[in-house]
Short mmCIF file of C-alpha atoms and ligand atoms in Angstrom, two decimals:
data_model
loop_
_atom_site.label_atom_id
_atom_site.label_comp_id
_atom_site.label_asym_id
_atom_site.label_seq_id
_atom_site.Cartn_x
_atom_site.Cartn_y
_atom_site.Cartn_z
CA UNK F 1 0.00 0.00 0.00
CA UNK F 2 1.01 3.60 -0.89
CA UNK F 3 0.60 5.97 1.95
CA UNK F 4 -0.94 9.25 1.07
CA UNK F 5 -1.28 10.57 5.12
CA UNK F 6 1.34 8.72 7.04
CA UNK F 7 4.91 8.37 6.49
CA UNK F 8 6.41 5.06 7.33
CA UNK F 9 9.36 3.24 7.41
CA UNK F 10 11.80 0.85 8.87
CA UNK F 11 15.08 1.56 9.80
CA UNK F 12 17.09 -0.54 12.41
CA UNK F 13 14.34 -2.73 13.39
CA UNK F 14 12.30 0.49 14.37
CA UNK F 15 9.04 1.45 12.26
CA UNK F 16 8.40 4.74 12.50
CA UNK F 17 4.86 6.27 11.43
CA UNK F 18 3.98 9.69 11.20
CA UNK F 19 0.65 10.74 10.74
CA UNK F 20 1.30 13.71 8.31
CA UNK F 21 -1.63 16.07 8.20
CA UNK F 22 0.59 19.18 9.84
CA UNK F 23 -2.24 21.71 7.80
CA UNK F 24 -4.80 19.94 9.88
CA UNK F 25 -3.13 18.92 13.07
CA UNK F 26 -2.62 15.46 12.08
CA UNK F 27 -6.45 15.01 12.44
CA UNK F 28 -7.79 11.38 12.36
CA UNK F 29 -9.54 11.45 8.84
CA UNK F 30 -10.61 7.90 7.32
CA UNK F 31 -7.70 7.52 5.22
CA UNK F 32 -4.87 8.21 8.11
CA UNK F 33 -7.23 5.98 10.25
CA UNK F 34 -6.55 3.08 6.90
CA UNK F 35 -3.16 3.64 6.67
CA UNK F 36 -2.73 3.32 10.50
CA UNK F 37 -4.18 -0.03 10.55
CA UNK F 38 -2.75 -1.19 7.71
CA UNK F 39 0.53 0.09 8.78
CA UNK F 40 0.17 -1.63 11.94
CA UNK F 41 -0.90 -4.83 10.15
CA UNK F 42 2.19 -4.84 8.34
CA UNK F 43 4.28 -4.23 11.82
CA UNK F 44 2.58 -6.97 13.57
CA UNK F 45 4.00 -9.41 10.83
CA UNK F 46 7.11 -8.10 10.19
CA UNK F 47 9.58 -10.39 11.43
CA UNK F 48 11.99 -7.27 10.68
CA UNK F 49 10.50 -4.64 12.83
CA UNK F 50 11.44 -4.70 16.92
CA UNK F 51 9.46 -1.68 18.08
CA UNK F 52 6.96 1.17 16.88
CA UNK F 53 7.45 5.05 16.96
CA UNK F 54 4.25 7.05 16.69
CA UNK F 55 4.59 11.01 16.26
CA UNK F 56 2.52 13.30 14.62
CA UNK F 57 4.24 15.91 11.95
CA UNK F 58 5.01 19.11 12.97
CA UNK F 59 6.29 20.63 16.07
CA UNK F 60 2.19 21.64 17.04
CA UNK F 61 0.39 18.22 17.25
CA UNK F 62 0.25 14.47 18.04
CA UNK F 63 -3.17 14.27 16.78
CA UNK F 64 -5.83 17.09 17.28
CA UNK F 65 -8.74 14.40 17.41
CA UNK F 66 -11.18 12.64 15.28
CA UNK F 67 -11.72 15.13 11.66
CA UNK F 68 -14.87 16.37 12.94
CA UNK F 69 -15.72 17.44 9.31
CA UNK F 70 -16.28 14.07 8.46
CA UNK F 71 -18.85 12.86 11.26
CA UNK F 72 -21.02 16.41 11.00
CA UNK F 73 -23.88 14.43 9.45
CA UNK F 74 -23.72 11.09 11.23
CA UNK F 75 -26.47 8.79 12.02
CA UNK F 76 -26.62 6.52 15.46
CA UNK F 77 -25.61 3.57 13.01
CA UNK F 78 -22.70 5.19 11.30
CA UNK F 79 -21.55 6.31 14.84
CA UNK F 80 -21.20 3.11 15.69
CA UNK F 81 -19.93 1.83 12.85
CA UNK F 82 -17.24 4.66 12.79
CA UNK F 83 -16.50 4.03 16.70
CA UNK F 84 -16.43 -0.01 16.35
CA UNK F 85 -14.47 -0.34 12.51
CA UNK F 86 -11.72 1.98 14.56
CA UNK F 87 -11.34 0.58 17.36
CA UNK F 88 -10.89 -2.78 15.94
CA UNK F 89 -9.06 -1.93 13.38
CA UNK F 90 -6.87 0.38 14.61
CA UNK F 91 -6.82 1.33 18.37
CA UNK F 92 -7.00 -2.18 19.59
CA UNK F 93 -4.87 -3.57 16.97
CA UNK F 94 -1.99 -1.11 18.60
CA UNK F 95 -2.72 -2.35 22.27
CA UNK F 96 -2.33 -5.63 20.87
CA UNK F 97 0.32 -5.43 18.83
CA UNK F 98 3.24 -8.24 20.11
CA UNK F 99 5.60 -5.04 19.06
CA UNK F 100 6.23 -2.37 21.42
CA UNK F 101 4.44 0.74 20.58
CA UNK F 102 6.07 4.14 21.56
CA UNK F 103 3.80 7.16 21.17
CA UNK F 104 6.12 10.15 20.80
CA UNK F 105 3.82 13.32 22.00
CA UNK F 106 4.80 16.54 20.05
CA UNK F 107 2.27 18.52 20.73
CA UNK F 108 -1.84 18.84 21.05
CA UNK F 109 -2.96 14.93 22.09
CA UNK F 110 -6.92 15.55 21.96
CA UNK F 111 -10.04 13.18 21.76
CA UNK F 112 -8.94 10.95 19.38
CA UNK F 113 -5.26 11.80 19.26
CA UNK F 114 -5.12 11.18 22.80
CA UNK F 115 -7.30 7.65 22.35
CA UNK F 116 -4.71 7.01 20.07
CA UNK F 117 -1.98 7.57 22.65
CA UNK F 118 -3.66 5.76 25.45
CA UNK F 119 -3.90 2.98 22.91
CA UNK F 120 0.12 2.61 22.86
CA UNK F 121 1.80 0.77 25.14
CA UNK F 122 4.22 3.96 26.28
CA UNK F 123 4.23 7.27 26.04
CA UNK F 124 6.32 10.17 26.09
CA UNK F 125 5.25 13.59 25.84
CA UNK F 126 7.00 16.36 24.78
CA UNK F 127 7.00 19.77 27.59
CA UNK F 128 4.55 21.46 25.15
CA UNK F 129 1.77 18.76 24.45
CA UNK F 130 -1.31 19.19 25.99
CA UNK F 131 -3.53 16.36 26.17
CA UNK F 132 -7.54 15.99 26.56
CA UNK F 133 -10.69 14.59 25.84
CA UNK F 134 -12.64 17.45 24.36
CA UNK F 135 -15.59 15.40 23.23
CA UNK F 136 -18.20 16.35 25.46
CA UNK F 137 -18.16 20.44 23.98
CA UNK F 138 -19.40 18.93 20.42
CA UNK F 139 -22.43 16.93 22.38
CA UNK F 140 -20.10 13.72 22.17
CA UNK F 141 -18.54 11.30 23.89
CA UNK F 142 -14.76 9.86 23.47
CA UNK F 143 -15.61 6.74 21.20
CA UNK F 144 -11.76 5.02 20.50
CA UNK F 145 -11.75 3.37 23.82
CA UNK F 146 -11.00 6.94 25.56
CA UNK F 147 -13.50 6.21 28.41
CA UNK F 148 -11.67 2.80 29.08
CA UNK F 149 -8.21 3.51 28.87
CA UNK F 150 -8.27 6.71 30.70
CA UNK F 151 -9.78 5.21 33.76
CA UNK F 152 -7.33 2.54 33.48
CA UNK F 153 -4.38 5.03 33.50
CA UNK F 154 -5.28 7.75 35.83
CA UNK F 155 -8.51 6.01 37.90
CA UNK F 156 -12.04 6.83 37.69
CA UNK F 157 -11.86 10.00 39.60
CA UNK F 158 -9.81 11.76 37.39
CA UNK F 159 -11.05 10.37 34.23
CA UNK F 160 -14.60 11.70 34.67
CA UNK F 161 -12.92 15.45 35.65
CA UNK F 162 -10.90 15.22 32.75
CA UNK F 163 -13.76 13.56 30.00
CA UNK F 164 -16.53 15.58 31.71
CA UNK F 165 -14.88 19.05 32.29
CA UNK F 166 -13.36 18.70 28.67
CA UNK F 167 -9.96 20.57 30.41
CA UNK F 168 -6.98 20.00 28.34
CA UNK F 169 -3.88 19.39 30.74
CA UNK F 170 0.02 20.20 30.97
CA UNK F 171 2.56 17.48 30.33
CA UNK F 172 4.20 17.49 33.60
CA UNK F 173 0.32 17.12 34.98
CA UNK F 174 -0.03 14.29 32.61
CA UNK F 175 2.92 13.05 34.19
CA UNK F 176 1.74 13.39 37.33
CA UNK F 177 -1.04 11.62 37.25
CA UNK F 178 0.36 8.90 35.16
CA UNK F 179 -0.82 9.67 31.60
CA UNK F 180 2.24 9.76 30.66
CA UNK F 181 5.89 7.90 31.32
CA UNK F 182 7.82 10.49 30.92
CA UNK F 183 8.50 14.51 29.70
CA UNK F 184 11.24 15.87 27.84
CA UNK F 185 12.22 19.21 25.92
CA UNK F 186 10.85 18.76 21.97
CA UNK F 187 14.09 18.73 21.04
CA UNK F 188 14.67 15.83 22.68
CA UNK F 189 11.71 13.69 22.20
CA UNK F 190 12.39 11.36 19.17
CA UNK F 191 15.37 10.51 20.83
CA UNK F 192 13.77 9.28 23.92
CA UNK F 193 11.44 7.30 22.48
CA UNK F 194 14.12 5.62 20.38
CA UNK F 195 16.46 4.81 23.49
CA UNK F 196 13.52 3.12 24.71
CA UNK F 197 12.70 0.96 21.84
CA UNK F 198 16.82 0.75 21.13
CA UNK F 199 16.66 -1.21 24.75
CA UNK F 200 13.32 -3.13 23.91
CA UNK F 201 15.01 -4.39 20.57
CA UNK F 202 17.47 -6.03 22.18
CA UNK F 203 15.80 -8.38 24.38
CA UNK F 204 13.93 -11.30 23.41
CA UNK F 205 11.48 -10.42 20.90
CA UNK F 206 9.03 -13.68 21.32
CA UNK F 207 9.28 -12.98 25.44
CA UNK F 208 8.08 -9.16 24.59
CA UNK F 209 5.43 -10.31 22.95
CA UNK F 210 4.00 -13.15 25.54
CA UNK F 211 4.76 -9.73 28.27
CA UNK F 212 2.15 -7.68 26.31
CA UNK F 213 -0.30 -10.20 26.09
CA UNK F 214 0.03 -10.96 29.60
CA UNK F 215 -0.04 -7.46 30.79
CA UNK F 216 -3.18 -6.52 28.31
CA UNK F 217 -5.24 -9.53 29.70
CA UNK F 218 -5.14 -7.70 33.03
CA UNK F 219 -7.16 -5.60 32.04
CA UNK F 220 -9.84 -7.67 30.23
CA UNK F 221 -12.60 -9.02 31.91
CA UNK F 222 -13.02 -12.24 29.84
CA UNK F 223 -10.15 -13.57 30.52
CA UNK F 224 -8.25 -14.78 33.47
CA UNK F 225 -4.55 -12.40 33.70
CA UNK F 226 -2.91 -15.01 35.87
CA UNK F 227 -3.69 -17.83 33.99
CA UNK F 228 -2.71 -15.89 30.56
CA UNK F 229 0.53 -15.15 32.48
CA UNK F 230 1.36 -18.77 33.21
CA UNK F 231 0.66 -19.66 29.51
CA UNK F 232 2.94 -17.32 28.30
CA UNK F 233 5.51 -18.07 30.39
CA UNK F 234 5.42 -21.42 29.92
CA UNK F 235 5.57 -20.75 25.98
CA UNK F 236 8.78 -19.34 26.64
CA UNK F 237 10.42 -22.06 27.53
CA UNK F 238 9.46 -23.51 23.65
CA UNK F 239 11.62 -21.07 22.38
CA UNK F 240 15.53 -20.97 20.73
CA UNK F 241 15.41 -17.38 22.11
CA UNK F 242 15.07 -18.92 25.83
CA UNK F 243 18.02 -21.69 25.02
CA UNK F 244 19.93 -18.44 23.98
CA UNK F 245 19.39 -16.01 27.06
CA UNK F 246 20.03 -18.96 29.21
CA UNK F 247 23.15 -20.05 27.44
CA UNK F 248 24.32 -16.58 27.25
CA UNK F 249 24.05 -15.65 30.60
CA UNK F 250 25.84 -19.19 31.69
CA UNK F 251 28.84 -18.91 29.05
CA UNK F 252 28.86 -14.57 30.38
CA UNK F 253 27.90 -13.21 26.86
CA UNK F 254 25.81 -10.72 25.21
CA UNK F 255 22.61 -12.71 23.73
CA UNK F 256 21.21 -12.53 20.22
CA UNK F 257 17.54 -12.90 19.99
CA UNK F 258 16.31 -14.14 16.35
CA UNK F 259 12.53 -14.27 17.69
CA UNK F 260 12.62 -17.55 16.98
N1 COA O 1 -10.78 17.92 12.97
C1 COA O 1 -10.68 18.58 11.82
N2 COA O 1 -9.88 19.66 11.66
C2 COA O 1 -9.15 20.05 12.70
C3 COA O 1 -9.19 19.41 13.94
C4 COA O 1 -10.06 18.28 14.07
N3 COA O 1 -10.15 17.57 15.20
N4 COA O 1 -8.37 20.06 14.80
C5 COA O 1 -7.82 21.07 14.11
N5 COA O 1 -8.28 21.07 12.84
C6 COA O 1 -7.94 22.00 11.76
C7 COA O 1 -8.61 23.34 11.93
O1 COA O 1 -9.93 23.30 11.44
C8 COA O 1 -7.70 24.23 11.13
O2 COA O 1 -7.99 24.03 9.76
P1 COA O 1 -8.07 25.31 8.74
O3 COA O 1 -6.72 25.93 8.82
O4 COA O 1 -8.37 24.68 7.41
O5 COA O 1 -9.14 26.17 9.29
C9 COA O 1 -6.32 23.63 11.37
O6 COA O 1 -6.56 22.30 11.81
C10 COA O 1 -5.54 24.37 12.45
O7 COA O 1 -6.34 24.40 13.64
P2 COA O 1 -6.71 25.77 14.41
O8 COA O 1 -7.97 25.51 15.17
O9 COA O 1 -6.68 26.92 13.47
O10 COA O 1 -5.45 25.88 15.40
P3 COA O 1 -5.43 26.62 16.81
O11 COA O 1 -4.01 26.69 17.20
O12 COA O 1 -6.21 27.88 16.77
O13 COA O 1 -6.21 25.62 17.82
C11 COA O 1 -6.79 23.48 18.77
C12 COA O 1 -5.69 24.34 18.09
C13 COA O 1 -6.23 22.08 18.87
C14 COA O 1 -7.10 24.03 20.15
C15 COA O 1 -8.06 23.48 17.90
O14 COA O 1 -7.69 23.17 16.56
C16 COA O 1 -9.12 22.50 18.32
O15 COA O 1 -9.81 22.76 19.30
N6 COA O 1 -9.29 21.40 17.58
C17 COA O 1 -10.32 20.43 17.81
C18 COA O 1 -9.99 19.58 19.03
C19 COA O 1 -11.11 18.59 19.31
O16 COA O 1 -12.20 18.94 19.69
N7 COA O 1 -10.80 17.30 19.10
C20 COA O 1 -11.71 16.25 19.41
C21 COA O 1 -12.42 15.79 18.20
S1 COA O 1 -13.53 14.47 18.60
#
């Protein structure tokens, strides 16, 4: 696939993707929301890729929302359509994902952009960003998994404030109240996230994947966590990549993890 709205590529095991709508604040139109889950498709199969970096373009925005222009005329039924075809596709394919995914925050993280965010597995924010769910002022209500995965971050309490008040809030607050992982100059913010996913590409990529899965099911109530978790680590034991940490650490050498 050709990407018209997001720029993509792989270099050093890292796929970056940038959603690159700077005119429009990186707004989540129907093609970027496409190309996102095709993009994330292709990094969930790629034996090649280690890790995900998420920005927006710019130096403004992560994501300024949903593009309200397109949902001015919607229905109940294409609401719901719009809300479920996203999440699947795109929102819960990234919390899923067996590969790491890094949102980089440059800038305005709102309603959607912020869904999209929470929908990573880390995030770092840039000093400037300023994150929200503004949904409520247009007579809606976050509908990418916002209402779930903000009161999984930050608790109940300050979900509702934040989802019901519509405030947008600082970085360091978002740090604060555990939003985000961490909050650097822009300058330095691309570089964060890669020393992150420059660590995460080192270690065992089949273990990573079995961690995510594990982690995720604690938070799903059809499924048992601790049961998931013995799985997982059982699978582990399957793998060359095991044999090789093992044999590494014994013999008092760096390991090299095929994902195999
Ligand atoms: N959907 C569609 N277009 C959007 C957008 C969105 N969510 N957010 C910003 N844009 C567009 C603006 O319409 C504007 O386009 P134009 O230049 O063609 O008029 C362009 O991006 C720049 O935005 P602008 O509003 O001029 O920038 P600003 O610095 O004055 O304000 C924001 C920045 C983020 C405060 C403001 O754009 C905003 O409130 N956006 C909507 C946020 C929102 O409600 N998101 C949730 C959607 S569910």
């Amino acid at each position: 696939m050709v990407y018209q709205q997001i720029i993509a590529e792989v270099k050093e095991n890292i796929f970056y993707i940038t959603i690159n709508r700077e005119q429009k604040l990186n707004a989540l139109n129907k093609e970027v929301l496409t190309e996102l889950a095709h993009a994330i498709k292709f990094a969930t199969q790629s034996d090649e890729i280690r890790g995900v970096l998420l920005t927006g373009a710019g130096e403004k925005a992560f994501v300024a929302g949903a593009d309200i222009s397109e949902f001015q005329n919607y229905s109940l039924a294409e609401g719901k359509e719009l809300a479920k075809v996203g999440q699947t596709n795109v929102f819960d394919a990234i919390e899923n994902c067996p590969k790491p995914v890094v949102a980089a925050i440059n800038g305005f993280a709102l309603g959607g952009g912020l869904e999209l965010a929470m929908a990573c597995h880390i995030r770092i924010a840039s000093e400037n960003a300023k994150l929200g769910l503004p949904e409520v002022t247009l007579g809606l209500i976050p509908g990418y998994g916002g209402t779930q995965r903000l009161t999984q971050l930050v608790g109940k309490g300050r979900a509702i404030e934040m989802i019901t008040t519509a405030d947008m809030i600082t970085a360091e607050k978002a740090y604060r109240i555990g939003l985000v992982n961490e909050v650097v100059p822009q300058a330095e913010l691309i570089s964060k996230a890669e020393e992150i996913l420059n660590k995460i590409k080192q270690r065992a990529p089949l273990a990573i994947a079995s961690a995510i899965k594990a982690v995720n099911s604690s938070l799903k109530n059809n499924v048992n966590g601790f049961d998931i978790e013995i799985e997982e680590f059982a699978k582990c034991f399957q793998t060359e990549d095991f044999k090789e940490g093992v044999g590494a650490f014994l013999e008092k050498r760096k390991a090299v993890f095929k994902g195999e």
